[in-house]
C-alpha cells in the first residue's frame, strides 16, 4: 500500500463512515462517454430516465455539454443544444454541470472573434452551466483570456486544462517533460483557475508518469488537480489509481455502459477499489447498479448499432506504439483507404513525427490532430524527392501564420516560409494573441440570419455554425421539415430491428414482397462478396437522388465552342443540373487538365475563365477531411474552363479546370 492511501474501515454499507479525503468523481456518460463510443449521438430524451438517479450519487459534477455535443445535436439530432441544458437542469438540481470548452474555438473548429466568444460563455452560464473545463489545442493560454474573463464575470468555476502530449514513449524529452506541465499549471494558477485538469484525451498517460506528475503538481499548487484520461490504450484504470495515490483530487469516469474502449474507465470498479480507504468515494454502489439497469434496459439498445464492433480488442495498441490519438489514426487509415493508398500506412507513421516536429511539436487534439494528420498524408502522397510540402493545407498555413497561437517549439522556418508564400493575411507571421486579428462576428451574423434567429441563443448557434445552424433554425421554426434521418428511433423500432436480425440469423427471413417498383435510369449494379459467396445487387436510390459528380476524364473529347466553357461548367455541376453529370467535362481542344488529387468538396475557384495564370498559381480550393487544399495551375496559360462550383463533391482524378 502506498504512503497516501490507507485502509480506514472495511464496511460495505452505504452509510459507512466518511473517508478522510474522499476522491471526487465527475461523471462523463452524458458527454464524453457517448461522444467517444456512439459518435455523440446521445439524445436528451435518453438522459432523462437516469437524470434524477444520477443527481443522488454524489458526483462532484456531471459533464452534460460542450465538446462535439453542440455540433452533433443541431446537425444530426434536430435538437436545440441550449434546450438540453435547460431540460437536464430540471432533473439534476443538486449536482453541478460541467462542459468542455475549446477556449477561443468555443464548441467549433476555429478561433472565433472575441464578441462571439464572450456571448457564448455568457449564454452557456445563463442556461445552466456551472463548470467551464477550458482547453486550448496548443496550450497557449492567450486563447483563454476572453472566455475566462466572462466565466469569472458570470461567477462560474474556471477549470484550466493542460493537454497531455508526448514526443517520447513516456513522460520526458525536450518538450513535454515534468517541467513543461508544472509551468503550465503555474500559468493557470496565475489566471485564477479554480481547478487544474490534466487532459489526456488520447489515453497516453502511463500509471507511474501519472503518479510523478500529480506529485509534482501537488508540490507547486494548492489548486485541486483533476485527471481526465481515456481508456483507448488500456492504461487509464491503472493511471487513475496511481494518480489517486499521488493525491489527485478529482477523477473522471463513466457509468459502465458508457465506459472503456475509447471512452473512460467505469466508476463502479473504482468505488470498490477505494472502499474502506482514506480516499473512499462514499458512493452507494447499489445506486450505481440501479442506474446501469435502466441504461441497459431502456437506453443502450437504441445505440448498440453505433458501437464499433469491427474488432475483438477493446484497446488500441497503435496508441502505445505511436503516441498518437486513436481517432486520429483511424482518420488517417480512412483517408488512405479512400484514395486507394492503404499500402502507404507505414510511410505515414514514419512521416508523422517529422511533420509534427516541423509544425512546432504541437499537442495532438481537436483540431491539431487533424491538421498534422492530413498534412502528413499529403506529404506522403504528393511530395517528390526534389520538393517537400508540395501540397500545404489552408489550416497548416493558418497555423504557420500564428492563427492558432504559439507552438510548443518554433515552426521549421523553411516550412513556414513556404506555407506563407502568397498567404492572404500576409507573409509575415503574427506573434500577438490570435483573436486580435479577427473581426467582430455578432453584428455580421445578425444581419445575415435576420428574423430566423428569434433570440440570442439562436444567433450564437448560427454565428458558430452558419451553414448547419441555419438549416437547424429552419427545422426549428418549421420553415422546412426536418428530414427523417434526424428523428429519434423508438424502442418499438429497435425491437422490430432485433426481430429481423434474429430471423435473418435463423435463416427464416422470407418477408412477403411488395410489388417491385419499376427500375429507374439511376439503377447501379454492385458485386457483393460475403465470405466466399458472391451476389450481384442492383441498387436504385429513391427520393432526392443526385448522381455523384463524375465527369469523364476526357477533356479532349468532342469539340465544343471554347467560348462557352462557363456554361459547360455550370452544366457539369450536379447541384445545378443533376442529369448533366453523365455528360463529359467541358471539351476544350488541347488544354492541360487540373485533376483532383484526392476526393473532396470544392470550396471555391480562385480564378475566372479567361484569366492568365502561371504554373502553381492557386486555381481551386478543395476540401478533403475538413482540411483545405489549394490546387495550383499545372502549367502557364489561360483558364479555359472551371468544371465545378462551391459545394460540389468530386472524386479523385476528376477534371477540375483546364488550362490552354
Ligand atoms: Co475526453
XYZ file of C-alpha atoms and ligand atoms in Angstrom:
661
model
C 0.000 0.000 0.000
C 1.310 3.401 -0.884
C 2.112 6.146 1.564
C -1.002 8.045 0.538
C -3.805 5.513 0.539
C -4.537 3.541 3.691
C -7.333 1.347 4.952
C -9.607 3.011 7.468
C -12.643 0.769 7.682
C -13.944 -2.265 5.840
C -17.614 -1.512 5.634
C -19.713 -2.326 2.615
C -22.742 -0.429 3.835
C -23.649 2.813 2.124
C -23.723 4.589 5.475
C -20.081 3.702 6.125
C -18.083 6.440 7.853
C -16.902 9.221 5.563
C -13.293 8.970 4.378
C -10.664 11.446 5.457
C -10.083 12.738 1.918
C -12.635 11.239 -0.472
C -11.759 11.193 -4.161
C -14.237 13.386 -6.014
C -15.727 11.949 -9.186
C -17.031 13.647 -12.291
C -19.335 11.540 -14.454
C -18.810 11.808 -18.237
C -21.514 9.448 -19.509
C -23.759 12.215 -20.822
C -20.998 13.938 -22.849
C -17.578 12.400 -23.423
C -18.904 8.869 -22.819
C -21.375 8.854 -25.686
C -19.111 11.148 -27.724
C -16.341 8.538 -27.503
C -18.445 5.401 -28.055
C -21.525 6.498 -30.001
C -20.334 9.445 -32.107
C -22.073 11.915 -29.722
C -25.487 10.675 -30.835
C -26.976 10.503 -27.299
C -30.359 12.257 -27.191
C -31.735 14.296 -24.302
C -34.784 12.036 -24.009
C -32.410 9.130 -23.292
C -30.665 11.022 -20.485
C -33.853 11.857 -18.632
C -34.629 8.302 -17.390
C -31.442 8.326 -15.271
C -31.019 12.056 -14.620
C -32.646 12.194 -11.170
C -30.933 8.974 -10.073
C -27.552 10.359 -11.112
C -28.223 13.505 -9.122
C -28.408 11.294 -5.993
C -24.996 9.608 -6.382
C -22.876 12.453 -5.026
C -20.802 13.228 -8.120
C -18.589 16.311 -7.879
C -20.056 17.271 -11.249
C -21.794 15.726 -14.255
C -20.459 16.600 -17.676
C -23.522 17.379 -19.777
C -22.462 19.611 -22.633
C -19.720 21.004 -24.842
C -17.144 19.203 -26.966
C -18.927 17.824 -30.012
C -22.437 17.864 -28.500
C -23.304 21.338 -29.741
C -22.357 20.465 -33.316
C -23.902 16.989 -33.367
C -27.189 17.945 -31.720
C -28.221 20.663 -34.134
C -26.719 18.909 -37.174
C -27.729 15.271 -36.747
C -30.314 15.085 -33.945
C -32.545 18.097 -34.693
C -32.131 19.139 -31.043
C -31.524 22.617 -29.740
C -28.270 22.373 -27.737
C -29.344 25.166 -25.376
C -32.585 23.378 -24.631
C -30.714 20.261 -23.457
C -29.067 22.310 -20.741
C -32.342 23.757 -19.521
C -34.106 20.397 -19.648
C -31.437 18.464 -17.750
C -31.315 21.239 -15.148
C -34.926 20.461 -14.279
C -33.957 16.896 -13.334
C -30.429 17.388 -11.965
C -30.838 20.048 -9.309
C -28.016 19.375 -6.840
C -25.022 18.280 -8.909
C -23.121 20.992 -10.818
C -22.921 20.755 -14.620
C -19.589 20.778 -16.420
C -18.894 21.460 -20.087
C -15.865 21.094 -22.335
C -14.980 24.456 -23.848
C -12.365 24.656 -26.622
C -11.292 28.118 -25.396
C -11.430 30.599 -28.297
C -12.611 27.717 -30.530
C -15.731 27.529 -28.290
C -17.555 24.405 -29.490
C -16.312 24.668 -33.067
C -13.118 24.148 -35.033
C -11.548 27.581 -35.467
C -10.808 30.626 -33.349
C -13.885 32.847 -33.123
C -13.857 36.585 -32.546
C -13.942 37.980 -29.008
C -17.522 39.266 -29.199
C -18.835 35.828 -30.135
C -16.679 34.081 -27.506
C -17.997 36.388 -24.787
C -21.610 35.952 -25.882
C -21.263 32.170 -25.982
C -19.904 31.866 -22.431
C -22.479 34.317 -21.128
C -25.337 32.312 -22.669
C -23.936 28.952 -21.513
C -23.755 30.277 -17.942
C -27.274 31.739 -18.159
C -28.661 28.455 -19.465
C -27.261 26.494 -16.524
C -23.568 25.722 -16.983
C -21.550 25.735 -13.748
C -18.030 24.471 -14.531
C -16.187 25.506 -17.676
C -13.479 22.944 -18.428
C -11.386 25.004 -20.823
C -8.594 23.817 -23.106
C -6.548 25.112 -25.985
C -5.089 22.695 -28.518
C -1.674 24.425 -28.335
C -1.802 25.020 -24.540
C -1.479 28.705 -25.480
C -3.367 30.396 -22.659
C -3.685 33.669 -24.507
C -6.576 31.824 -26.171
C -8.163 31.579 -22.671
C -8.185 35.298 -21.948
C -11.543 36.263 -23.398
C -13.561 33.267 -22.232
C -12.041 33.239 -18.736
C -12.937 36.887 -18.268
C -16.576 36.030 -18.961
C -16.548 32.795 -16.908
C -15.378 34.830 -13.907
C -17.826 37.630 -14.637
C -20.662 35.082 -14.668
C -19.455 33.830 -11.280
C -18.724 30.306 -12.560
C -15.972 27.728 -11.998
C -12.979 28.039 -14.351
C -11.200 24.737 -14.793
C -7.993 25.179 -16.779
C -6.735 22.207 -18.807
C -3.254 21.201 -19.797
C -3.482 18.976 -22.882
C -1.305 15.958 -22.170
C 1.085 15.283 -25.000
C 4.277 13.309 -25.520
C 7.095 13.181 -28.029
C 8.660 10.101 -26.411
C 7.048 6.843 -25.337
C 6.901 8.146 -21.752
C 6.849 11.497 -19.973
C 10.129 13.311 -20.676
C 12.236 14.554 -23.563
C 12.915 18.153 -24.549
C 9.360 19.425 -24.805
C 6.711 17.563 -22.813
C 8.595 16.874 -19.598
C 7.574 17.386 -15.986
C 8.778 20.994 -16.047
C 6.513 21.775 -19.009
C 3.414 20.664 -17.115
C 4.463 22.341 -13.865
C 5.000 25.620 -15.733
C 1.627 25.340 -17.442
C -0.046 24.652 -14.072
C 1.565 27.763 -12.612
C 0.313 29.779 -15.576
C -3.223 28.509 -14.922
C -2.904 29.436 -11.257
C -1.902 32.927 -12.325
C -5.067 33.127 -14.424
C -7.163 32.284 -11.390
C -8.041 28.667 -12.212
C -10.462 27.141 -9.692
C -9.140 23.696 -10.608
C -6.496 22.301 -12.965
C -7.122 19.359 -15.275
C -4.580 17.107 -16.926
C -6.481 16.353 -20.096
C -5.198 13.085 -21.502
C -7.502 12.876 -24.493
C -5.551 10.070 -26.191
C -5.036 7.781 -23.190
C -1.260 8.300 -23.288
C -0.545 8.827 -19.607
C 1.211 5.811 -18.078
C 0.483 4.941 -14.432
C 3.882 5.884 -12.974
C 4.037 9.071 -15.064
C 0.610 9.969 -13.676
C 1.935 9.370 -10.168
C 5.061 11.505 -10.643
C 3.236 14.253 -12.481
C 0.447 14.617 -9.906
C 3.060 14.608 -7.112
C 4.993 17.358 -8.902
C 1.835 19.431 -9.423
C 0.660 18.988 -5.841
C 4.062 20.263 -4.726
C 3.641 23.604 -6.504
C -0.072 24.365 -6.225
C -2.932 24.120 -3.749
C -5.483 24.255 -6.580
C -7.398 20.952 -6.874
C -5.969 18.626 -9.543
C -8.306 16.724 -11.866
C -7.271 13.841 -14.138
C -9.121 13.160 -17.396
C -7.901 10.083 -19.247
C -9.318 7.858 -21.971
C -9.148 4.081 -21.832
C -8.093 3.798 -25.516
C -4.647 2.344 -24.802
C -5.777 0.297 -21.805
C -3.760 2.188 -19.176
C -6.326 4.596 -17.751
C -7.648 2.479 -14.861
C -4.103 1.914 -13.615
C -3.220 5.565 -14.108
C -6.301 6.645 -12.153
C -5.251 4.548 -9.203
C -1.656 5.803 -9.234
C -2.893 9.400 -9.584
C -5.123 8.894 -6.554
C -2.187 7.516 -4.592
C -0.270 10.678 -5.515
C -3.072 12.816 -4.124
C -5.161 13.586 -7.231
C -8.354 15.323 -6.089
C -10.841 14.597 -8.877
C -11.131 11.700 -11.365
C -13.331 11.319 -14.451
C -15.316 8.129 -15.016
C -18.354 6.821 -16.884
C -21.283 4.640 -15.914
C -20.425 1.090 -17.034
C -22.462 1.023 -20.287
C -20.596 4.140 -21.461
C -17.178 3.021 -20.213
C -13.947 1.544 -21.634
C -12.920 1.237 -25.301
C -12.203 4.819 -26.440
C -14.241 6.189 -23.527
C -13.194 6.172 -19.854
C -12.826 3.692 -17.011
C -16.081 2.819 -15.253
C -16.967 4.278 -11.881
C -18.081 1.085 -10.127
C -14.694 -0.736 -10.023
C -13.063 2.451 -8.726
C -15.653 2.817 -5.964
C -14.984 -0.790 -4.953
C -11.190 -0.407 -5.157
C -11.244 2.576 -2.802
C -13.871 1.197 -0.435
C -12.731 1.435 3.160
C -9.657 3.556 2.436
C -8.975 7.182 3.317
C -9.835 8.046 -0.326
C -13.189 6.184 -0.313
C -15.664 7.942 -2.648
C -18.511 7.225 -0.235
C -20.748 6.248 -3.180
C -23.514 3.708 -2.707
C -22.721 1.013 -5.241
C -26.357 -0.138 -5.242
C -27.443 3.237 -6.596
C -24.905 2.900 -9.407
C -26.192 -0.587 -10.111
C -29.771 0.726 -10.386
C -28.713 3.398 -12.897
C -26.955 0.796 -15.014
C -30.095 -1.344 -15.038
C -32.145 1.486 -16.517
C -29.458 2.370 -19.044
C -29.062 -1.234 -20.195
C -32.786 -1.814 -20.481
C -34.187 1.450 -21.779
C -31.348 3.346 -23.410
C -28.437 1.319 -24.736
C -30.476 -0.821 -27.187
C -31.082 2.362 -29.206
C -27.354 2.933 -29.592
C -25.834 -0.509 -29.951
C -25.735 -0.236 -33.743
C -23.357 2.725 -33.396
C -20.794 0.814 -31.356
C -17.722 -0.127 -33.345
C -17.716 -3.905 -33.110
C -15.378 -4.457 -36.023
C -12.618 -5.660 -33.720
C -12.463 -8.074 -30.841
C -9.908 -5.958 -28.930
C -11.290 -3.148 -26.819
C -7.945 -1.342 -26.694
C -5.858 0.188 -29.476
C -2.250 -0.931 -29.243
C -1.310 1.523 -32.008
C -1.674 4.313 -29.452
C 1.069 2.724 -27.350
C 3.242 2.262 -30.428
C 2.859 5.725 -31.974
C 1.767 8.018 -29.093
C -0.972 9.432 -31.290
C -4.698 9.577 -30.565
C -6.718 6.551 -31.667
C -9.266 8.700 -33.528
C -6.505 10.372 -35.472
C -5.065 7.037 -36.577
C -8.414 5.767 -37.792
C -8.904 9.020 -39.737
C -5.548 8.544 -41.461
C -6.400 4.979 -42.360
C -9.791 6.079 -43.730
C -8.251 8.780 -45.846
C -5.638 6.462 -47.307
C -8.322 3.878 -47.994
C -10.469 6.432 -49.827
C -7.523 7.179 -52.065
C -6.711 3.535 -52.516
C -3.286 4.056 -50.909
C -3.566 1.952 -47.772
C -0.196 0.400 -48.613
C 1.386 3.739 -47.649
C 0.374 3.479 -43.982
C 3.907 2.705 -42.768
C 5.215 5.758 -44.639
C 2.558 7.815 -42.879
C 3.667 6.524 -39.478
C 7.270 7.414 -40.354
C 6.378 10.872 -41.702
C 4.053 11.892 -38.867
C 6.680 12.700 -36.207
C 8.634 14.702 -38.816
C 5.622 16.822 -39.763
C 4.718 17.330 -36.126
C 8.263 18.474 -35.383
C 8.248 20.857 -38.376
C 4.968 22.308 -37.122
C 6.318 23.029 -33.647
C 5.685 19.744 -31.753
C 2.098 20.725 -31.051
C -0.181 18.529 -28.933
C -2.434 16.271 -30.985
C -6.042 17.086 -30.073
C -9.007 18.537 -31.993
C -8.235 20.341 -34.294
C -4.428 19.974 -34.331
C -4.519 16.172 -34.678
C -6.433 16.636 -37.930
C -4.107 19.387 -39.141
C -0.945 17.335 -38.564
C -2.534 14.099 -39.771
C -3.816 15.368 -43.116
C -0.602 17.269 -43.872
C 1.285 14.038 -43.220
C -0.907 12.175 -45.694
C -0.434 14.956 -48.258
C 3.354 14.768 -47.871
C 3.405 11.009 -48.275
C 1.201 11.099 -51.344
C 2.372 14.190 -53.185
C 5.950 15.068 -52.178
C 8.758 14.309 -54.619
C 12.468 13.768 -53.899
C 13.011 17.369 -55.087
C 10.181 19.023 -53.225
C 8.836 18.621 -49.682
C 5.467 20.049 -48.577
C 4.223 20.137 -52.137
C 0.607 20.470 -51.070
C 0.103 22.504 -47.898
C -3.420 22.686 -46.435
C -5.060 26.015 -45.615
C -5.091 25.089 -41.929
C -1.320 24.485 -41.895
C -0.931 27.936 -43.445
C -3.117 29.400 -40.681
C -1.005 27.586 -38.092
C 2.222 28.901 -39.641
C 0.743 32.401 -39.611
C 0.063 32.117 -35.865
C -3.718 31.964 -36.121
C -3.975 29.060 -33.674
C -1.436 30.512 -31.231
C 2.120 29.807 -30.197
C 3.518 26.341 -30.863
C 5.463 24.369 -28.227
C 8.736 24.895 -30.138
C 9.257 27.215 -33.145
C 7.932 26.058 -36.513
C 10.566 24.991 -39.046
C 11.341 28.348 -40.753
C 11.635 26.811 -44.226
C 8.234 25.162 -43.980
C 6.775 28.349 -42.514
C 8.136 30.472 -45.349
C 6.840 28.100 -47.988
C 3.413 27.904 -46.326
C 3.035 31.679 -46.104
C 4.054 32.423 -49.685
C 1.083 34.356 -51.063
C -0.967 33.819 -47.843
C -3.918 36.214 -47.867
C -3.429 37.708 -44.385
C 0.255 38.372 -45.054
C 3.566 36.547 -45.401
C 4.892 37.721 -42.017
C 3.562 35.579 -39.116
C 1.861 37.257 -36.152
C 3.048 36.912 -32.556
C 0.037 38.520 -30.835
C -2.989 36.766 -29.335
C -4.701 35.264 -32.423
C -8.157 36.747 -31.797
C -6.673 40.231 -32.006
C -6.576 39.915 -35.793
C -10.181 38.676 -36.034
C -13.054 40.992 -36.962
C -16.134 41.016 -34.687
C -18.735 38.482 -35.842
C -22.012 39.033 -33.995
C -23.366 42.017 -35.926
C -22.474 40.435 -39.236
C -24.201 37.204 -38.216
C -27.284 39.124 -37.133
C -27.556 40.824 -40.497
C -27.136 37.544 -42.342
C -29.645 35.449 -40.408
C -32.233 38.203 -39.828
C -35.541 37.188 -38.250
C -34.824 33.474 -38.434
C -32.871 33.882 -35.179
C -35.584 34.590 -32.615
C -33.260 35.153 -29.664
C -29.608 35.472 -28.700
C -29.211 31.683 -28.343
C -30.344 31.165 -31.939
C -27.976 33.893 -33.064
C -24.942 32.432 -31.266
C -25.719 28.990 -32.702
C -25.890 30.473 -36.193
C -22.716 32.523 -35.715
C -20.713 29.423 -34.746
C -22.267 27.142 -37.370
C -23.572 29.291 -40.239
C -24.435 26.513 -42.698
C -25.817 23.772 -40.451
C -27.031 26.309 -37.871
C -29.260 27.991 -40.418
C -30.603 24.648 -41.572
C -31.405 23.753 -37.951
C -33.222 27.042 -37.327
C -35.327 26.368 -40.410
C -36.326 22.990 -38.954
C -36.887 24.507 -35.535
C -39.295 27.147 -36.809
C -40.993 24.969 -39.414
C -39.596 26.784 -42.442
C -38.553 23.416 -43.839
C -39.437 19.986 -42.446
C -36.655 18.097 -40.660
C -35.555 15.050 -42.688
C -36.353 11.575 -41.334
C -32.705 10.699 -40.638
C -32.503 13.264 -37.809
C -35.510 11.765 -35.989
C -35.131 9.617 -32.887
C -35.656 5.873 -33.074
C -38.117 4.317 -30.649
C -37.788 1.135 -28.602
C -40.528 -0.329 -30.840
C -38.336 0.186 -33.872
C -35.368 -1.292 -32.019
C -37.464 -4.338 -31.214
C -38.509 -4.761 -34.846
C -34.915 -4.451 -35.955
C -33.790 -7.059 -33.440
C -36.532 -9.446 -34.559
C -35.441 -9.061 -38.164
C -31.818 -9.746 -37.262
C -32.839 -12.834 -35.253
C -34.916 -14.078 -38.180
C -32.092 -13.495 -40.617
C -29.630 -15.330 -38.373
C -32.005 -18.276 -38.166
C -32.304 -18.271 -41.949
C -36.040 -17.531 -41.777
C -36.050 -14.159 -43.382
C -38.670 -14.615 -46.059
C -40.686 -11.423 -45.924
C -43.672 -11.064 -48.270
C -42.528 -8.828 -51.043
C -44.471 -5.771 -52.142
C -44.819 -5.301 -55.871
C -41.447 -4.053 -57.066
C -41.433 -0.533 -58.491
C -40.011 -0.051 -61.953
C -36.256 0.418 -62.163
C -35.181 3.950 -62.839
C -32.308 5.075 -65.036
C -30.260 5.567 -61.866
C -30.056 1.894 -61.025
C -26.494 0.713 -60.404
C -25.132 -2.792 -60.069
C -22.808 -3.779 -57.231
C -20.957 -7.004 -56.665
C -21.272 -8.008 -53.005
C -18.924 -10.637 -51.581
C -19.854 -12.388 -48.322
C -17.156 -14.833 -47.272
C -16.838 -16.994 -50.376
C -20.298 -16.254 -51.737
C -20.998 -13.639 -54.331
C -24.176 -11.689 -55.060
C -24.935 -9.216 -57.784
C -27.128 -6.473 -56.309
C -28.926 -3.738 -58.170
C -29.357 -0.531 -56.172
C -31.829 2.122 -57.205
C -31.689 5.229 -54.999
C -35.066 6.692 -54.029
C -36.057 10.223 -53.024
C -33.870 13.200 -53.617
C -31.179 11.476 -55.588
C -28.318 13.392 -57.122
C -25.820 11.318 -59.006
C -22.210 11.610 -57.971
C -20.281 14.220 -59.918
C -18.057 12.212 -62.192
C -17.365 13.982 -65.433
C -15.412 11.578 -67.567
C -11.752 12.493 -67.541
C -11.789 13.287 -71.199
C -11.153 16.979 -71.628
C -10.214 16.477 -75.247
C -13.493 14.864 -76.248
C -15.825 16.279 -78.857
C -15.179 19.839 -79.844
C -17.352 22.434 -78.162
C -17.055 26.135 -78.582
C -14.273 27.207 -76.272
C -16.084 30.473 -75.798
C -18.728 28.872 -73.617
C -16.812 26.932 -71.004
C -18.646 28.681 -68.149
C -21.946 27.301 -69.321
C -20.458 23.871 -69.703
C -19.025 24.141 -66.219
C -22.416 25.042 -64.791
C -23.990 22.098 -66.532
C -21.415 19.760 -65.039
C -22.217 20.920 -61.521
C -24.584 18.359 -60.047
C -26.489 20.854 -57.901
C -27.469 22.875 -60.932
C -28.480 20.045 -63.222
C -28.166 16.530 -61.819
C -28.747 14.850 -65.172
C -25.723 16.521 -66.710
C -23.270 14.621 -64.552
C -23.005 11.870 -67.100
C -22.024 14.384 -69.745
C -18.329 14.707 -70.487
C -16.336 17.514 -68.932
C -16.203 20.746 -70.876
C -14.452 19.897 -74.052
C -11.527 22.115 -74.767
C -9.177 21.272 -77.570
C -5.620 20.706 -76.456
C -5.858 22.001 -72.898
C -3.994 20.750 -69.849
C -6.404 19.464 -67.200
C -6.096 20.067 -63.450
C -7.082 16.754 -61.852
C -8.381 16.361 -58.295
C -5.518 14.699 -56.399
C -7.969 13.303 -53.846
C -11.724 13.010 -53.335
C -13.284 16.048 -51.672
C -15.559 19.044 -51.903
C -14.882 22.210 -53.926
C -14.731 25.232 -51.624
C -14.207 27.738 -54.422
C -12.473 28.552 -57.693
C -9.758 31.182 -57.194
C -9.739 32.368 -60.816
C -12.172 33.142 -63.610
C -12.335 31.686 -67.065
C -10.080 33.741 -69.309
C -7.595 34.616 -66.551
C -3.928 34.229 -67.401
C -2.106 32.076 -64.837
C 1.403 30.865 -64.158
C 2.372 27.359 -63.053
C 1.463 26.909 -59.394
C -0.974 29.834 -59.132
C -3.931 28.743 -56.994
C -6.849 27.644 -59.197
C -9.197 25.698 -56.951
C -9.604 25.185 -53.180
C -10.547 21.578 -52.488
C -11.638 20.424 -49.027
C -10.724 16.881 -48.014
C -11.183 15.527 -44.462
C -12.131 19.055 -43.246
C -8.759 20.451 -44.462
C -8.499 22.908 -47.325
C -6.036 22.276 -50.155
C -5.101 24.933 -52.679
C -4.588 23.322 -56.093
C -2.185 25.183 -58.367
C -2.158 25.592 -62.138
C -0.433 22.624 -63.822
C 1.189 24.935 -66.439
C 1.343 28.531 -67.668
C -1.602 29.592 -69.796
C -5.185 30.835 -69.870
C -8.015 29.322 -67.813
C -10.204 27.667 -70.437
C -12.712 26.005 -68.123
C -13.689 25.661 -64.487
C -15.693 22.478 -64.177
C -17.282 22.817 -60.713
C -18.616 25.343 -58.247
C -18.622 25.757 -54.464
C -20.130 22.790 -52.611
C -19.683 20.227 -55.410
C -18.237 16.856 -54.458
C -15.625 15.342 -56.715
C -13.764 12.062 -56.962
C -10.043 11.538 -57.296
C -8.781 12.346 -60.826
C -11.876 14.334 -61.757
C -11.025 17.205 -64.135
C -11.476 20.419 -62.148
C -10.163 23.005 -64.572
C -8.470 23.257 -67.941
C -5.552 25.474 -68.844
C -4.972 26.125 -72.526
Co -12.086 13.332 -23.401
